[in-house]
């Protein structure tokens, strides 16, 4: 589904991604771990199409489409979804209007008419119960005054509404309490399907206890330096990153 | 060719850039034109470009003026118990209003209006009368080098209530000056709502001055929308002369190309326990220029005043700019005053967030603009007017 080859990206003069390779097939869950500042969020942003990041080399292919050629909104309409590490507050834009505009943008892209009010509300109900999102939060301005955990829940709520094929979760677990972590993971697991893939960025094993990855990768200094199965995450939890760095230097 | 000051004589001199109030809104170009109140209209009858009824679907009374002159055939004035509404030109000599404001002694623009004033609305709302529909004053400028000096007078007696819309249009080929004045005095416990919209094509120097006098426990709410205009100066002066008045005044402006928009407001609290809330928001497109100046006075007797002022601007394009300045003068000690002026850009993070959900750039910007304007526009009393204004903004800026 997603093929990343030799991806290089920079912000200003600062090269952050330095030849990254990753291959994700439908139905798979890939976890990406790695030290602070190694480039995990940068990878997520580059995939989602944030303009501040300049891709200087490499290829990103999503089911035959050159993703790097598309604008952020077109990538989303092709099925890419990024759950932000730091969701943005947008005062004055209601969460529901926002989701309706997003759903209709995608339907328009697929040549479908705008969604019927009744169908939309049913969908909202279904998806908010999936992540146990408080009704009042749905009606408020996008993320405005939401707690850290509420913002993360709202990201997964949006993901459920939009039914993307490639879901990128950037530290969705940070800021969640233990119960919320369970609820959000349950939501993610409910969305697992043979034709949907996940890239889950996290620092902690505890998320991977709930969302069990097929692969675990270590991103360090702009590259994937080690890949393995789910047991790699346990090893990292126990030993930290130094041993990988040493392995690299050896 | 005669210059403006030869045609319209005055004792006060026209403002120059040396005056603080006019520093960012020079009028030297206007002063070199030769205008006339008798310029011939381009169209015979009301122009086909502009509908005499500017807000479709709004059930309202209507007073139509063309180049400062009353057009009876297109007007529809209220006839109701306790309501006097007529063109100034039909007011009997003994009944003529006594204007209290001193604008004509302070400013050249005001003196011209005083000396050369034409027609306008004379409105009196008797005690406890609430007019059932708004009155729309529609002023059309249609002519080359035309000068118009409309003048309106409103008195709302105790407990009375009325909503007035002043809508200014102009045809594409028109040029000249619009110099309009409205004075309203609001008796104790009365309400006056005013919505002012400038939607002018052509090249008009638009000066409009509202002078509001509020007595005890009266309520005033105004919205000033600069939808379109070559050069626009909105001046609003509110004097609170009694205890417990409430004044709300909001404005929005979205100039583009080489347009210029200037909003000067003065809120003068002279009595105690008053509240005022001012919110002006602007988006500067193209190479437009803007000015905001908001003065708030809290006089020594105005204890327990609560005054809020905010001016927020987005500069959308590189070539555009705005000068904004709050001026608070507070002489009472037990008061609450908050104010803030900001100039920024579109929030790129918010834009990316919206786009990352599949919403395209244009639609994403529209959502952000609507959100930005919502606080200003949501308090407009009539839905039809709100919709019409948003529609024109949308059409103009291609959301
Ligand atoms: N917009 C930006 N401007 C300047 N530097 C940036 C920008 N975005 C990222 N960087 C830098 O790039 C590097 C990688 O940042 P990134 O956010 O991708 O790290 P991360 O792996 O997600 O870290 P964390 O685990 O702390 O979330 C950091 O050194 C960061 O300071
Ligand atoms: Mg990060």
XYZ file of C-alpha atoms and ligand atoms in Angstrom:
681
model
C 0.000 0.000 0.000
C 2.616 2.523 1.083
C 6.156 2.446 -0.234
C 8.665 4.958 1.052
C 12.063 4.905 -0.619
C 15.128 6.893 0.325
C 13.104 9.779 1.748
C 15.049 12.953 2.530
C 13.334 16.012 4.002
C 14.410 19.256 5.590
C 13.060 22.280 7.363
C 14.957 25.376 6.364
C 18.569 24.228 6.218
C 18.032 21.488 8.748
C 17.990 18.016 7.194
C 15.766 15.799 9.335
C 14.920 12.733 7.297
C 18.027 11.212 5.800
C 17.136 8.352 3.514
C 14.182 6.628 5.110
C 12.695 3.395 3.756
C 9.435 1.785 4.779
C 7.033 -0.637 3.186
C 3.522 -1.015 4.560
C 1.026 -3.542 3.260
C -2.765 -3.490 3.667
C -3.947 -4.832 7.005
C -0.599 -4.279 8.730
C 0.232 -2.296 11.818
C 3.686 -0.752 11.977
C 4.938 0.830 15.162
C 7.626 3.474 14.932
C 9.665 4.224 18.025
C 12.750 6.295 18.516
C 14.406 8.996 20.603
C 13.020 12.506 20.906
C 13.883 14.608 17.924
C 14.723 11.665 15.687
C 12.195 12.680 13.019
C 9.053 10.657 13.776
C 6.634 13.599 13.647
C 8.499 14.949 10.672
C 7.831 11.708 8.820
C 4.156 11.933 9.752
C 3.958 15.561 8.598
C 5.745 14.845 5.347
C 3.322 12.020 4.610
C 0.336 14.250 5.406
C 1.692 17.059 3.230
C 2.671 19.839 5.583
C 4.233 22.522 3.432
C 6.895 23.668 5.874
C 8.815 20.448 5.156
C 10.735 20.219 1.920
C 11.291 16.822 0.406
C 14.697 16.865 -1.258
C 14.908 13.270 -2.422
C 13.016 9.995 -2.441
C 9.677 8.512 -3.413
C 6.422 7.998 -1.531
C 3.922 5.827 -3.334
C 0.423 5.098 -2.103
C -1.255 2.394 -4.179
C 0.346 3.683 -7.339
C -0.174 7.372 -6.612
C 2.842 9.624 -6.141
C 1.842 11.112 -2.816
C 4.474 13.833 -2.869
C 2.813 15.374 -5.912
C -0.453 15.934 -4.032
C -1.628 18.745 -1.820
C -2.490 17.904 1.787
C -6.226 17.909 1.134
C -5.871 15.599 -1.863
C -3.778 13.176 0.138
C -6.511 13.067 2.744
C -9.065 12.448 0.032
C -6.887 9.582 -1.224
C -7.182 8.054 2.224
C -4.274 9.341 4.299
C -5.111 10.348 7.854
C -2.805 11.824 10.452
C -3.807 11.852 14.108
C -1.747 14.805 15.318
C 0.673 14.671 18.208
C -0.557 18.181 19.041
C -4.084 18.673 17.643
C -4.863 22.258 16.640
C -7.535 24.410 18.273
C -9.763 26.281 15.845
C -12.062 28.693 17.666
C -15.345 29.398 15.934
C -15.375 26.309 13.702
C -17.678 23.707 15.171
C -16.383 20.188 15.367
C -19.436 18.857 13.578
C -19.345 21.395 10.755
C -15.710 20.589 10.333
C -16.403 16.867 10.037
C -19.295 17.434 7.692
C -17.100 19.539 5.405
C -14.451 16.823 5.519
C -16.884 14.000 4.784
C -18.385 15.919 1.896
C -14.979 16.834 0.512
C -14.177 13.148 0.317
C -17.560 12.270 -1.165
C -17.113 14.959 -3.762
C -13.731 13.453 -4.607
C -15.410 10.086 -5.095
C -18.164 11.565 -7.247
C -20.829 11.125 -4.565
C -23.448 13.701 -3.540
C -23.197 15.407 -0.118
C -24.142 13.181 2.787
C -27.732 13.331 4.033
C -28.149 15.017 7.406
C -29.703 11.891 8.883
C -26.890 9.629 7.689
C -24.294 12.032 8.959
C -25.812 12.176 12.407
C -26.038 8.410 12.571
C -22.371 8.180 11.645
C -21.428 10.768 14.262
C -23.317 8.837 16.886
C -21.683 5.569 15.978
C -18.161 6.999 15.888
C -18.426 9.034 19.050
C -19.640 6.047 20.992
C -16.720 4.083 19.587
C -14.245 6.366 21.390
C -16.717 7.448 24.088
C -16.449 11.076 23.022
C -18.654 13.302 25.125
C -21.581 14.747 23.132
C -20.760 18.235 24.313
C -17.305 17.987 22.790
C -18.724 17.179 19.382
C -20.721 20.373 19.375
C -17.952 22.692 20.529
C -15.353 24.493 18.463
C -12.642 22.200 17.125
C -10.430 21.216 20.070
C -10.988 24.570 21.753
C -10.543 24.207 25.481
C -10.346 20.405 25.175
C -8.072 18.660 27.643
C -5.056 16.863 26.235
C -6.827 13.513 26.410
C -10.030 14.881 24.901
C -8.075 16.186 21.951
C -6.592 12.758 21.310
C -9.990 11.120 21.529
C -11.265 13.680 19.059
C -8.519 12.696 16.617
C -9.608 9.072 16.684
C -13.246 10.146 16.422
C -12.346 12.012 13.226
C -10.430 9.021 11.966
C -13.456 6.806 12.499
C -15.697 9.245 10.648
C -13.385 9.570 7.666
C -12.521 5.877 7.277
C -9.054 6.404 5.824
C -7.010 3.578 4.369
C -3.705 4.707 5.831
C -3.887 5.843 9.452
C -0.877 7.542 10.985
C -1.088 7.947 14.750
C 1.495 10.300 16.192
C 1.823 9.666 19.932
C -1.893 9.261 20.322
C -1.225 7.654 23.702
C 0.529 10.664 25.218
C -1.814 12.569 27.487
C -4.272 9.695 27.817
C -5.109 8.268 31.208
C -5.201 4.498 31.617
C -8.912 4.173 30.923
C -8.775 6.510 27.950
C -5.853 4.567 26.539
C -7.939 1.435 26.641
C -10.944 3.132 25.032
C -8.936 4.730 22.269
C -7.085 1.479 21.562
C -10.394 -0.339 21.399
C -11.533 2.220 18.810
C -8.411 1.702 16.764
C -8.698 -2.071 16.957
C -12.311 -1.891 15.855
C -11.108 -0.125 12.750
C -8.553 -2.768 11.841
C -9.401 -4.339 8.526
C -7.633 -6.252 5.776
C -7.485 -3.194 3.557
C -6.511 -0.594 6.106
C -3.001 -0.029 7.437
C -1.694 1.780 10.510
C 1.544 3.518 11.350
C 1.627 3.998 15.093
C 4.253 6.336 16.494
C 4.830 5.894 20.196
C 7.414 5.982 22.947
C 5.838 3.334 25.133
C 5.138 -0.333 25.120
C 1.867 0.179 27.013
C 0.079 1.320 23.832
C 1.417 -1.701 21.999
C -0.081 -3.956 24.670
C -3.431 -2.863 23.331
C -2.682 -2.226 19.678
C -0.503 -5.151 18.746
C 1.879 -4.299 15.918
C 3.053 -6.600 13.167
C 6.332 -4.708 12.925
C 8.317 -2.398 15.143
C 10.839 0.045 13.671
C 13.364 2.256 15.345
C 13.782 5.682 13.804
C 16.998 7.371 14.772
C 18.673 10.389 13.260
C 16.346 10.477 10.272
C 16.563 6.816 9.282
C 15.041 3.520 10.231
C 17.936 1.785 11.886
C 16.323 -1.368 13.142
C 13.155 -3.315 12.439
C 11.677 -6.350 14.091
C 8.520 -7.939 15.415
C 6.508 -6.878 18.431
C 9.144 -8.241 20.788
C 11.527 -5.453 19.686
C 9.354 -2.955 21.541
C 9.769 -4.940 24.765
C 13.483 -5.025 24.280
C 13.555 -1.250 23.783
C 11.447 -0.734 26.852
C 13.930 -2.750 28.873
C 17.177 -1.499 27.380
C 16.541 1.962 25.901
C 18.137 3.088 22.652
C 21.834 3.147 23.469
C 22.498 -0.441 22.458
C 21.080 0.267 18.995
C 23.263 3.305 18.635
C 26.235 1.193 19.622
C 25.228 -1.481 17.157
C 25.098 1.231 14.518
C 28.515 2.524 15.334
C 30.057 -0.903 15.453
C -10.377 73.158 -12.890
C -11.691 74.301 -9.550
C -10.591 72.407 -6.495
C -13.052 71.116 -3.931
C -12.548 73.931 -1.431
C -13.510 76.511 -4.069
C -16.804 74.774 -4.676
C -17.685 73.877 -1.097
C -16.672 76.795 1.081
C -15.918 76.349 4.761
C -14.299 78.083 7.697
C -12.530 74.915 8.871
C -9.642 73.725 6.750
C -9.615 70.239 5.259
C -7.583 67.767 7.311
C -3.984 67.084 6.398
C -1.640 64.270 7.287
C -0.311 66.416 10.098
C -3.492 65.816 12.030
C -3.327 62.607 14.072
C -6.904 61.714 13.174
C -6.173 61.824 9.445
C -2.555 60.772 9.305
C -3.231 57.416 7.655
C -6.216 58.549 5.594
C -5.049 61.417 3.436
C -7.644 63.051 1.200
C -5.404 65.234 -0.962
C -6.563 63.463 -4.097
C -10.180 64.190 -3.305
C -9.386 67.844 -2.676
C -8.144 68.187 -6.226
C -11.400 67.061 -7.769
C -14.249 69.250 -8.731
C -17.529 67.823 -7.534
C -21.095 69.001 -7.604
C -24.348 68.131 -5.884
C -26.068 68.746 -9.209
C -24.041 66.270 -11.245
C -26.241 64.470 -13.665
C -27.124 60.908 -12.835
C -25.739 58.353 -15.278
C -29.008 56.464 -15.367
C -32.440 57.906 -15.703
C -34.396 56.520 -12.817
C -32.802 54.109 -10.380
C -29.904 52.249 -11.945
C -30.495 48.729 -13.202
C -27.180 47.693 -11.690
C -28.537 48.115 -8.193
C -31.782 46.847 -6.751
C -33.630 49.547 -4.799
C -34.212 46.873 -2.195
C -30.673 45.885 -1.186
C -31.510 43.014 1.140
C -33.638 40.437 -0.599
C -36.164 38.756 1.574
C -35.880 41.287 4.382
C -39.268 42.600 5.389
C -38.556 46.231 5.954
C -39.672 49.785 5.420
C -37.578 51.679 2.959
C -36.340 55.187 2.411
C -34.482 55.567 -0.870
C -32.104 58.385 -1.687
C -30.258 58.974 -4.908
C -27.312 61.369 -4.833
C -28.643 62.808 -1.593
C -32.164 63.333 -2.944
C -35.266 61.532 -1.757
C -36.980 59.162 -4.161
C -40.607 58.887 -3.076
C -41.604 56.353 -5.716
C -39.145 53.739 -4.444
C -39.689 54.399 -0.765
C -42.091 52.705 1.580
C -42.257 54.551 4.870
C -43.908 53.243 8.011
C -47.294 54.635 8.895
C -48.043 53.653 12.448
C -49.267 54.992 15.719
C -46.461 56.772 17.546
C -44.079 56.704 14.615
C -43.050 59.754 12.635
C -40.919 58.807 9.678
C -40.494 61.167 6.759
C -37.858 62.687 4.539
C -36.224 65.732 6.117
C -37.431 67.821 3.204
C -41.030 67.307 4.278
C -40.572 68.233 7.913
C -42.588 71.376 8.768
C -40.513 74.370 9.758
C -41.548 74.378 13.388
C -40.788 70.670 13.698
C -37.268 70.620 12.376
C -34.855 68.653 14.498
C -32.293 70.275 16.685
C -29.035 68.501 16.147
C -26.953 68.433 19.315
C -23.659 67.139 17.984
C -20.778 69.486 17.437
C -19.190 67.639 14.558
C -19.692 70.604 12.241
C -17.558 72.745 14.528
C -14.840 70.169 14.916
C -14.192 68.791 11.477
C -14.182 70.088 7.942
C -16.157 67.029 6.852
C -18.821 67.858 9.437
C -18.975 71.494 8.454
C -19.553 70.551 4.813
C -22.402 68.283 5.819
C -23.911 71.069 7.923
C -23.609 73.660 5.141
C -24.598 71.587 2.163
C -26.840 68.921 3.648
C -29.522 67.474 1.461
C -32.323 65.102 2.303
C -32.444 62.227 4.766
C -34.622 60.488 7.292
C -36.449 62.164 10.132
C -37.580 59.514 12.587
C -39.322 59.786 15.916
C -40.448 56.791 17.907
C -42.876 57.665 20.684
C -42.879 56.299 24.215
C -42.993 52.510 24.462
C -43.532 52.099 20.726
C -41.644 49.266 19.089
C -41.568 49.451 15.319
C -42.446 46.050 13.849
C -39.863 46.015 11.058
C -36.509 47.596 10.383
C -36.248 50.718 8.248
C -33.714 50.462 5.441
C -32.225 53.719 4.248
C -30.759 52.982 0.858
C -28.463 55.598 -0.600
C -27.362 55.216 -4.198
C -24.586 57.251 -5.735
C -24.967 57.350 -9.484
C -23.004 59.994 -11.376
C -19.572 61.258 -12.234
C -17.966 63.672 -9.768
C -21.053 63.791 -7.645
C -21.172 64.995 -4.053
C -23.934 63.814 -1.716
C -24.680 65.115 1.759
C -27.479 63.069 3.311
C -28.417 63.708 6.898
C -30.576 61.678 9.264
C -32.128 62.345 12.620
C -33.473 59.741 15.012
C -35.163 60.179 18.358
C -36.358 57.171 20.325
C -38.509 58.113 23.304
C -38.606 56.258 26.616
C -39.044 52.543 26.242
C -39.239 52.782 22.442
C -37.399 50.475 20.090
C -36.327 50.660 16.462
C -33.871 49.053 14.061
C -32.401 51.048 11.162
C -30.213 49.830 8.315
C -28.173 52.304 6.298
C -27.078 50.738 3.044
C -24.904 52.622 0.572
C -24.487 51.563 -3.043
C -22.925 53.103 -6.054
C -22.832 52.275 -9.755
C -19.588 51.148 -11.400
C -18.898 54.328 -13.349
C -19.647 56.656 -10.462
C -17.153 58.854 -8.695
C -17.149 61.599 -6.103
C -17.892 61.913 -2.426
C -20.524 60.639 -0.036
C -20.697 62.650 3.151
C -23.432 61.302 5.395
C -24.378 62.039 8.968
C -26.752 60.436 11.411
C -27.589 61.673 14.853
C -29.629 59.607 17.235
C -30.676 60.296 20.764
C -31.973 57.448 22.824
C -34.204 58.234 25.783
C -34.141 56.335 29.070
C -34.779 52.639 28.666
C -35.133 52.925 24.882
C -33.312 50.812 22.286
C -31.769 51.753 19.023
C -30.190 49.281 16.639
C -28.251 50.404 13.620
C -26.619 48.388 10.870
C -24.510 50.264 8.397
C -23.303 48.679 5.182
C -21.070 50.247 2.589
C -21.240 48.322 -0.673
C -20.112 50.873 -3.219
C -18.753 50.318 -6.702
C -16.968 53.089 -8.538
C -14.594 55.579 -6.967
C -16.312 57.196 -4.056
C -14.733 58.914 -1.071
C -17.141 57.789 1.572
C -17.362 59.689 4.862
C -20.005 58.709 7.316
C -20.429 59.929 10.814
C -22.803 58.619 13.450
C -23.377 60.537 16.607
C -25.235 58.694 19.328
C -26.468 60.198 22.552
C -27.567 57.705 25.175
C -29.654 58.518 28.200
C -30.146 56.446 31.336
C -30.515 52.662 30.863
C -30.762 52.981 27.101
C -29.375 50.374 24.746
C -27.516 50.945 21.538
C -26.238 48.275 19.207
C -24.479 48.978 15.958
C -22.794 46.941 13.243
C -20.605 48.553 10.627
C -19.816 46.461 7.574
C -17.504 47.694 4.909
C -18.319 45.214 2.199
C -16.922 47.167 -0.692
C -15.707 50.702 -1.162
C -12.923 52.611 -2.866
C -12.137 54.816 0.131
C -14.211 54.575 3.278
C -14.064 56.424 6.561
C -16.506 55.313 9.249
C -16.744 57.554 12.277
C -18.823 56.645 15.276
C -19.186 58.725 18.370
C -21.206 57.524 21.331
C -21.827 59.620 24.391
C -23.301 57.911 27.405
C -25.064 60.625 29.349
C -26.996 58.636 31.887
C -26.469 55.794 34.327
C -26.509 52.197 33.226
C -26.341 52.549 29.470
C -25.332 49.628 27.296
C -23.467 50.114 24.035
C -22.440 47.361 21.670
C -20.658 48.238 18.462
C -19.074 45.757 16.120
C -17.548 46.075 12.711
C -16.051 44.024 9.910
C -14.061 45.047 6.885
C -12.495 42.940 4.128
C -10.950 45.382 1.664
C -9.040 44.216 -1.381
C -7.075 45.659 -4.331
C -6.315 49.311 -3.572
C -9.240 49.961 -1.289
C -8.874 51.958 1.885
C -10.981 51.468 5.021
C -10.777 53.602 8.133
C -12.801 53.057 11.305
C -12.626 55.740 13.968
C -14.750 55.196 17.060
C -15.200 57.130 20.271
C -16.998 55.819 23.318
C -17.461 58.470 25.941
C -18.647 57.247 29.340
C -19.685 60.317 31.311
C -22.049 58.554 33.718
C -21.765 55.613 36.040
C -22.604 51.916 35.646
C -22.391 51.827 31.888
C -21.138 48.950 29.782
C -19.648 49.105 26.335
C -18.396 46.347 24.117
C -16.576 46.979 20.890
C -15.367 44.336 18.462
C -13.911 45.160 15.064
C -12.415 42.530 12.813
C -10.734 42.938 9.474
C -9.078 40.885 6.775
C -6.802 42.871 4.526
C -6.445 41.459 1.011
C -4.529 42.628 -2.061
C -2.847 46.009 -1.632
C -5.523 47.415 0.596
C -4.822 49.732 3.481
C -6.693 50.121 6.723
C -6.952 52.159 9.873
C -8.580 51.427 13.195
C -8.670 53.940 15.989
C -10.812 53.320 19.022
C -11.029 55.896 21.754
C -12.631 55.131 25.077
C -13.099 57.861 27.650
C -14.143 57.067 31.182
C -14.878 60.410 32.850
C -14.512 61.007 36.589
C -18.221 60.417 37.272
C -18.340 57.204 35.294
C -17.659 54.847 38.190
C -18.288 51.144 37.724
C -17.973 51.403 33.979
C -17.230 48.158 32.190
C -15.615 48.812 28.815
C -14.332 46.200 26.416
C -12.587 46.846 23.151
C -10.961 44.526 20.682
C -9.627 44.961 17.176
C -8.272 41.890 15.416
C -6.783 41.909 11.957
C -5.559 39.345 9.484
C -3.267 40.571 6.771
C -3.976 38.009 4.057
C -1.657 39.276 1.349
C 1.806 40.719 1.346
C 0.861 44.092 -0.129
C -1.835 44.899 2.403
C -1.440 46.764 5.672
C -3.334 48.190 8.617
C -2.647 50.695 11.346
C -4.466 50.026 14.559
C -4.504 51.987 17.764
C -6.547 51.831 20.945
C -6.729 55.007 23.002
C -8.034 54.701 26.510
C -8.375 57.648 28.809
C -9.627 56.652 32.205
C -10.337 59.218 34.912
C -12.421 57.104 37.289
C -10.909 54.521 39.621
C -13.561 51.852 40.001
C -13.765 50.622 36.410
C -13.135 47.530 34.342
C -11.519 48.126 30.996
C -10.064 45.560 28.659
C -8.683 46.187 25.237
C -6.492 44.590 22.636
C -5.412 45.212 19.082
C -3.728 42.544 17.028
C -2.459 42.176 13.498
C -1.601 38.691 12.268
C -1.771 36.253 9.395
C -4.021 33.339 8.616
C -3.250 30.599 11.096
C -1.204 28.185 8.973
C -1.449 25.400 11.535
C -5.226 25.629 11.513
C -5.241 25.706 7.739
C -3.075 22.580 7.567
C -5.235 20.825 10.108
C -8.364 21.455 8.041
C -6.628 20.434 4.828
C -5.290 17.273 6.416
C -8.917 16.147 6.721
C -9.528 16.562 3.000
C -10.945 20.073 2.972
C -9.482 22.058 0.108
C -7.600 25.307 0.587
C -10.443 27.585 -0.481
C -13.065 25.868 1.622
C -10.664 25.701 4.555
C -10.039 29.434 4.344
C -13.779 30.030 4.120
C -14.280 28.106 7.362
C -11.589 30.167 9.052
C -12.989 33.459 7.745
C -16.509 32.578 8.798
C -15.265 31.678 12.240
C -13.306 34.912 12.406
C -16.323 37.020 11.471
C -18.872 35.043 13.461
C -18.445 37.009 16.688
C -19.019 40.263 14.826
C -21.885 39.216 12.633
C -23.857 36.806 14.809
C -25.432 39.631 16.805
C -26.975 41.286 13.727
C -30.705 41.221 14.472
C -31.963 40.056 11.085
C -30.983 36.761 9.514
C -31.589 38.070 5.990
C -29.139 40.911 6.444
C -26.558 38.590 7.957
C -26.906 36.217 5.019
C -26.738 38.966 2.406
C -23.537 40.387 3.865
C -21.858 36.985 4.074
C -22.986 36.269 0.522
C -21.364 39.419 -0.840
C -18.173 38.799 1.114
C -18.069 35.263 -0.274
C -18.700 36.334 -3.847
C -16.071 39.046 -3.620
C -13.359 36.896 -2.162
C -14.227 33.722 -4.018
C -14.562 31.288 -1.141
N 9.113 23.219 11.802
C 10.351 22.956 12.281
N 11.272 23.944 12.343
C 12.503 23.690 12.813
N 12.907 22.497 13.264
C 12.031 21.492 13.234
C 10.703 21.666 12.750
N 10.061 20.496 12.836
C 10.956 19.629 13.354
N 12.131 20.218 13.586
C 13.323 19.577 14.165
O 13.479 18.340 13.550
C 13.862 17.366 14.486
C 12.891 16.212 14.471
O 11.654 16.637 15.018
P 10.391 15.693 15.133
O 9.285 16.504 15.667
O 10.182 15.022 13.851
O 10.893 14.641 16.225
P 10.129 13.437 16.912
O 10.888 12.232 16.567
O 8.702 13.465 16.558
O 10.322 13.781 18.448
P 9.360 13.573 19.719
O 9.560 12.152 20.139
O 9.899 14.478 20.743
O 7.970 13.871 19.307
C 13.972 18.064 15.812
O 15.293 18.387 16.043
C 13.138 19.293 15.630
O 13.604 20.333 16.431
Mg 6.954 13.809 17.617
